[in-house]
PDB file of C-alpha atoms in Angstrom:
ATOM      1  CA  MET A   1      -6.602  -7.561 -12.026  1.00 93.00           C
ATOM      2  CA  LYS A   2      -6.790  -4.010 -13.341  1.00 96.00           C
ATOM      3  CA  SER A   3      -4.134  -1.389 -12.667  1.00 97.00           C
ATOM      4  CA  ASN A   4      -6.247   0.724 -10.287  1.00 97.00           C
ATOM      5  CA  MET A   5      -6.962  -2.388  -8.234  1.00 97.00           C
ATOM      6  CA  ALA A   6      -3.215  -3.115  -8.132  1.00 97.00           C
ATOM      7  CA  LEU A   7      -2.569   0.449  -6.937  1.00 97.00           C
ATOM      8  CA  LEU A   8      -5.019   0.027  -4.081  1.00 96.00           C
ATOM      9  CA  VAL A   9      -3.707  -3.433  -3.161  1.00 95.00           C
ATOM     10  CA  LEU A  10      -0.072  -2.254  -3.073  1.00 96.00           C
ATOM     11  CA  SER A  11      -1.100   0.702  -0.945  1.00 95.00           C
ATOM     12  CA  TRP A  12      -2.873  -1.518   1.576  1.00 91.00           C
ATOM     13  CA  GLN A  13      -0.021  -4.039   1.524  1.00 90.00           C
ATOM     14  CA  THR A  14       2.213  -1.190   2.693  1.00 90.00           C
ATOM     15  CA  ALA A  15      -0.098  -0.598   5.661  1.00 86.00           C
ATOM     16  CA  CYS A  16      -0.154  -4.285   6.553  1.00 83.00           C
ATOM     17  CA  LEU A  17       3.590  -4.686   6.991  1.00 78.00           C
ATOM     18  CA  TYR A  18       4.562  -5.937  10.431  1.00 58.00           C
ATOM     19  CA  HIS A  19       6.303  -3.457  12.741  1.00 49.00           C
ATOM     20  CA  GLU A  20       8.055  -4.070  16.023  1.00 49.00           C
ATOM     21  CA  LYS A  21       6.100  -1.309  17.720  1.00 48.00           C
ATOM     22  CA  GLU A  22       2.851   0.412  16.840  1.00 47.00           C
ATOM     23  CA  VAL A  23       2.448   3.897  18.265  1.00 48.00           C
ATOM     24  CA  GLU A  24      -1.127   4.396  17.065  1.00 49.00           C
ATOM     25  CA  GLN A  25      -4.214   2.304  17.680  1.00 50.00           C
ATOM     26  CA  LEU A  26      -4.586  -0.702  15.394  1.00 46.00           C
ATOM     27  CA  LEU A  27      -7.723  -1.562  13.505  1.00 44.00           C
ATOM     28  CA  PRO A  28      -9.836  -4.074  15.432  1.00 49.00           C
ATOM     29  CA  GLY A  29      -8.466  -7.534  14.696  1.00 49.00           C
ATOM     30  CA  ALA A  30      -5.421  -6.197  12.831  1.00 51.00           C
ATOM     31  CA  THR A  31      -1.830  -7.066  13.606  1.00 54.00           C
ATOM     32  CA  SER A  32      -0.316  -4.018  11.934  1.00 65.00           C
ATOM     33  CA  ALA A  33      -2.656  -1.693  10.014  1.00 75.00           C
ATOM     34  CA  THR A  34      -3.826   1.365  11.901  1.00 78.00           C
ATOM     35  CA  GLN A  35      -7.062   3.306  11.749  1.00 80.00           C
ATOM     36  CA  ALA A  36      -5.157   6.246  10.226  1.00 83.00           C
ATOM     37  CA  GLU A  37      -3.903   3.995   7.417  1.00 86.00           C
ATOM     38  CA  SER A  38      -7.395   2.670   6.805  1.00 87.00           C
ATOM     39  CA  ASP A  39      -8.715   6.220   6.637  1.00 90.00           C
ATOM     40  CA  GLU A  40      -5.966   7.127   4.153  1.00 92.00           C
ATOM     41  CA  LEU A  41      -6.843   4.106   1.999  1.00 93.00           C
ATOM     42  CA  ASP A  42     -10.427   5.370   1.901  1.00 94.00           C
ATOM     43  CA  LYS A  43      -9.166   8.780   0.730  1.00 96.00           C
ATOM     44  CA  ILE A  44      -6.976   7.202  -1.948  1.00 96.00           C
ATOM     45  CA  HIS A  45      -9.931   5.135  -3.104  1.00 96.00           C
ATOM     46  CA  ASP A  46     -12.183   8.184  -3.318  1.00 96.00           C
ATOM     47  CA  GLU A  47      -9.575  10.379  -5.035  1.00 96.00           C
ATOM     48  CA  VAL A  48      -7.713   7.946  -7.294  1.00 95.00           C
ATOM     49  CA  THR A  49      -9.626   4.689  -7.714  1.00 94.00           C
ATOM     50  CA  PRO A  50     -13.342   5.401  -7.121  1.00 95.00           C
ATOM     51  CA  GLU A  51     -14.387   2.710  -9.606  1.00 96.00           C
ATOM     52  CA  VAL A  52     -12.786  -0.071  -7.544  1.00 95.00           C
ATOM     53  CA  ASP A  53     -15.424  -2.079  -5.701  1.00 95.00           C
ATOM     54  CA  TRP A  54     -14.532  -2.776  -2.057  1.00 93.00           C
ATOM     55  CA  ASP A  55     -15.898  -6.334  -2.189  1.00 94.00           C
ATOM     56  CA  ASP A  56     -13.735  -7.060  -5.233  1.00 95.00           C
ATOM     57  CA  PHE A  57     -10.766  -5.484  -3.444  1.00 92.00           C
ATOM     58  CA  ASN A  58     -11.276  -7.691  -0.382  1.00 90.00           C
ATOM     59  CA  ASP A  59     -11.670 -10.814  -2.521  1.00 93.00           C
ATOM     60  CA  ILE A  60      -8.545 -10.100  -4.569  1.00 93.00           C
ATOM     61  CA  TYR A  61      -6.461  -9.100  -1.554  1.00 88.00           C
ATOM     62  CA  ALA A  62      -7.369 -12.299   0.283  1.00 87.00           C
ATOM     63  CA  SER A  63      -6.918 -14.556  -2.752  1.00 91.00           C
ATOM     64  CA  PHE A  64      -3.113 -14.587  -2.568  1.00 88.00           C
ATOM     65  CA  SER A  65      -1.173 -17.136  -0.565  1.00 86.00           C
ATOM     66  CA  SER A  66       1.432 -14.610   0.560  1.00 85.00           C
ATOM     67  CA  ALA A  67       2.338 -10.944   0.573  1.00 85.00           C
ATOM     68  CA  LYS A  68       5.098 -11.699  -1.947  1.00 89.00           C
ATOM     69  CA  ALA A  69       2.666 -13.342  -4.372  1.00 91.00           C
ATOM     70  CA  ARG A  70       0.295 -10.379  -3.956  1.00 91.00           C
ATOM     71  CA  THR A  71       3.089  -7.859  -4.583  1.00 93.00           C
ATOM     72  CA  ASP A  72       4.455  -9.767  -7.591  1.00 95.00           C
ATOM     73  CA  ALA A  73       1.021  -9.931  -9.229  1.00 97.00           C
ATOM     74  CA  CYS A  74       0.407  -6.228  -8.667  1.00 97.00           C
ATOM     75  CA  VAL A  75       3.839  -5.233  -9.968  1.00 97.00           C
ATOM     76  CA  GLU A  76       3.229  -7.297 -13.092  1.00 97.00           C
ATOM     77  CA  VAL A  77       0.012  -5.372 -13.747  1.00 97.00           C
ATOM     78  CA  VAL A  78       1.472  -1.944 -12.956  1.00 98.00           C
ATOM     79  CA  ASN A  79       4.516  -2.596 -15.142  1.00 97.00           C
ATOM     80  CA  ARG A  80       2.205  -2.448 -18.176  1.00 97.00           C
ATOM     81  CA  GLU A  81       1.313   1.150 -17.331  1.00 97.00           C
ATOM     82  CA  SER A  82       2.979   4.494 -17.984  1.00 97.00           C
ATOM     83  CA  ARG A  83       5.803   5.940 -15.914  1.00 97.00           C
ATOM     84  CA  GLU A  84       3.304   8.504 -14.572  1.00 97.00           C
ATOM     85  CA  PHE A  85       0.965   5.772 -13.346  1.00 97.00           C
ATOM     86  CA  LYS A  86       3.852   3.894 -11.735  1.00 97.00           C
ATOM     87  CA  GLN A  87       4.800   7.085  -9.896  1.00 97.00           C
ATOM     88  CA  LYS A  88       1.192   7.512  -8.785  1.00 97.00           C
ATOM     89  CA  VAL A  89       1.327   4.011  -7.261  1.00 97.00           C
ATOM     90  CA  LEU A  90       4.480   4.881  -5.322  1.00 97.00           C
ATOM     91  CA  ASP A  91       2.950   8.176  -4.197  1.00 96.00           C
ATOM     92  CA  CYS A  92      -0.107   6.349  -2.848  1.00 97.00           C
ATOM     93  CA  MET A  93       2.067   3.775  -1.086  1.00 96.00           C
ATOM     94  CA  THR A  94       3.993   6.635   0.529  1.00 94.00           C
ATOM     95  CA  ARG A  95       0.742   8.320   1.591  1.00 93.00           C
ATOM     96  CA  ILE A  96      -0.311   5.124   3.385  1.00 92.00           C
ATOM     97  CA  ALA A  97       3.111   4.737   4.996  1.00 89.00           C
ATOM     98  CA  ALA A  98       3.064   8.313   6.268  1.00 88.00           C
ATOM     99  CA  ALA A  99      -0.505   8.124   7.557  1.00 86.00           C
ATOM    100  CA  SER A 100       0.394   6.706  10.955  1.00 76.00           C
ATOM    101  CA  ARG A 101       3.360   6.705  13.231  1.00 65.00           C
ATOM    102  CA  GLU A 102       5.124   3.419  13.799  1.00 61.00           C
ATOM    103  CA  GLU A 103       8.297   2.700  15.677  1.00 57.00           C
ATOM    104  CA  ASP A 104       8.602   6.349  16.792  1.00 60.00           C
ATOM    105  CA  ASN A 105       9.805   7.543  13.365  1.00 57.00           C
ATOM    106  CA  LEU A 106       9.526  11.293  13.061  1.00 62.00           C
ATOM    107  CA  ASP A 107       8.560  11.126   9.372  1.00 68.00           C
ATOM    108  CA  ASN A 108       6.019   8.377  10.183  1.00 73.00           C
ATOM    109  CA  ILE A 109       7.487   5.976   7.613  1.00 81.00           C
ATOM    110  CA  SER A 110       8.965   2.904   9.245  1.00 80.00           C
ATOM    111  CA  PRO A 111      12.116   1.237   7.912  1.00 82.00           C
ATOM    112  CA  ASP A 112       9.989  -1.737   6.787  1.00 83.00           C
ATOM    113  CA  GLU A 113       7.633   0.527   4.843  1.00 87.00           C
ATOM    114  CA  ARG A 114      10.523   2.438   3.296  1.00 89.00           C
ATOM    115  CA  ARG A 115      12.203  -0.842   2.232  1.00 91.00           C
ATOM    116  CA  TYR A 116       8.966  -2.167   0.742  1.00 92.00           C
ATOM    117  CA  ILE A 117       8.322   1.010  -1.240  1.00 95.00           C
ATOM    118  CA  GLU A 118      11.905   0.917  -2.542  1.00 95.00           C
ATOM    119  CA  GLU A 119      11.506  -2.762  -3.535  1.00 94.00           C
ATOM    120  CA  VAL A 120       8.382  -1.924  -5.516  1.00 96.00           C
ATOM    121  CA  ARG A 121      10.086   1.143  -7.016  1.00 97.00           C
ATOM    122  CA  ALA A 122      12.954  -1.052  -8.267  1.00 96.00           C
ATOM    123  CA  ALA A 123      10.556  -3.717  -9.576  1.00 96.00           C
ATOM    124  CA  LEU A 124       8.754  -0.999 -11.531  1.00 96.00           C
ATOM    125  CA  GLY A 125      12.016   0.174 -13.045  1.00 95.00           C
ATOM    126  CA  LEU A 126      11.945   3.572 -11.298  1.00 92.00           C
ATOM    127  CA  ARG A 127      15.052   4.705  -9.494  1.00 79.00           C
TER     128      ARG A 127
END
């Protein structure tokens, strides 16, 4: 997996975290990700990772047995990159988290999303 693919996967993993309450409409067939998050992923793709093929993304995302395995693999890839790239990954994850309102949080970022972003931040050696 290439680093830009890992960036996109970690961003979407943030959107797919389970929340107790969804305030916005979910994507059809989704248990957590909202339309707003999907739209934000499209923007991130267009702005940051335009060379990533959506079919490849879907195949890679689905190839992992768990969210933890997916996150670990992505962190391993991103850890080979510069501090600036690592920060870009966290910025994109935060963009996805803030794209829709879950659990009535005023800043739109749920506690689960905030925890996940902080876990990835620590795994990338950024504090």
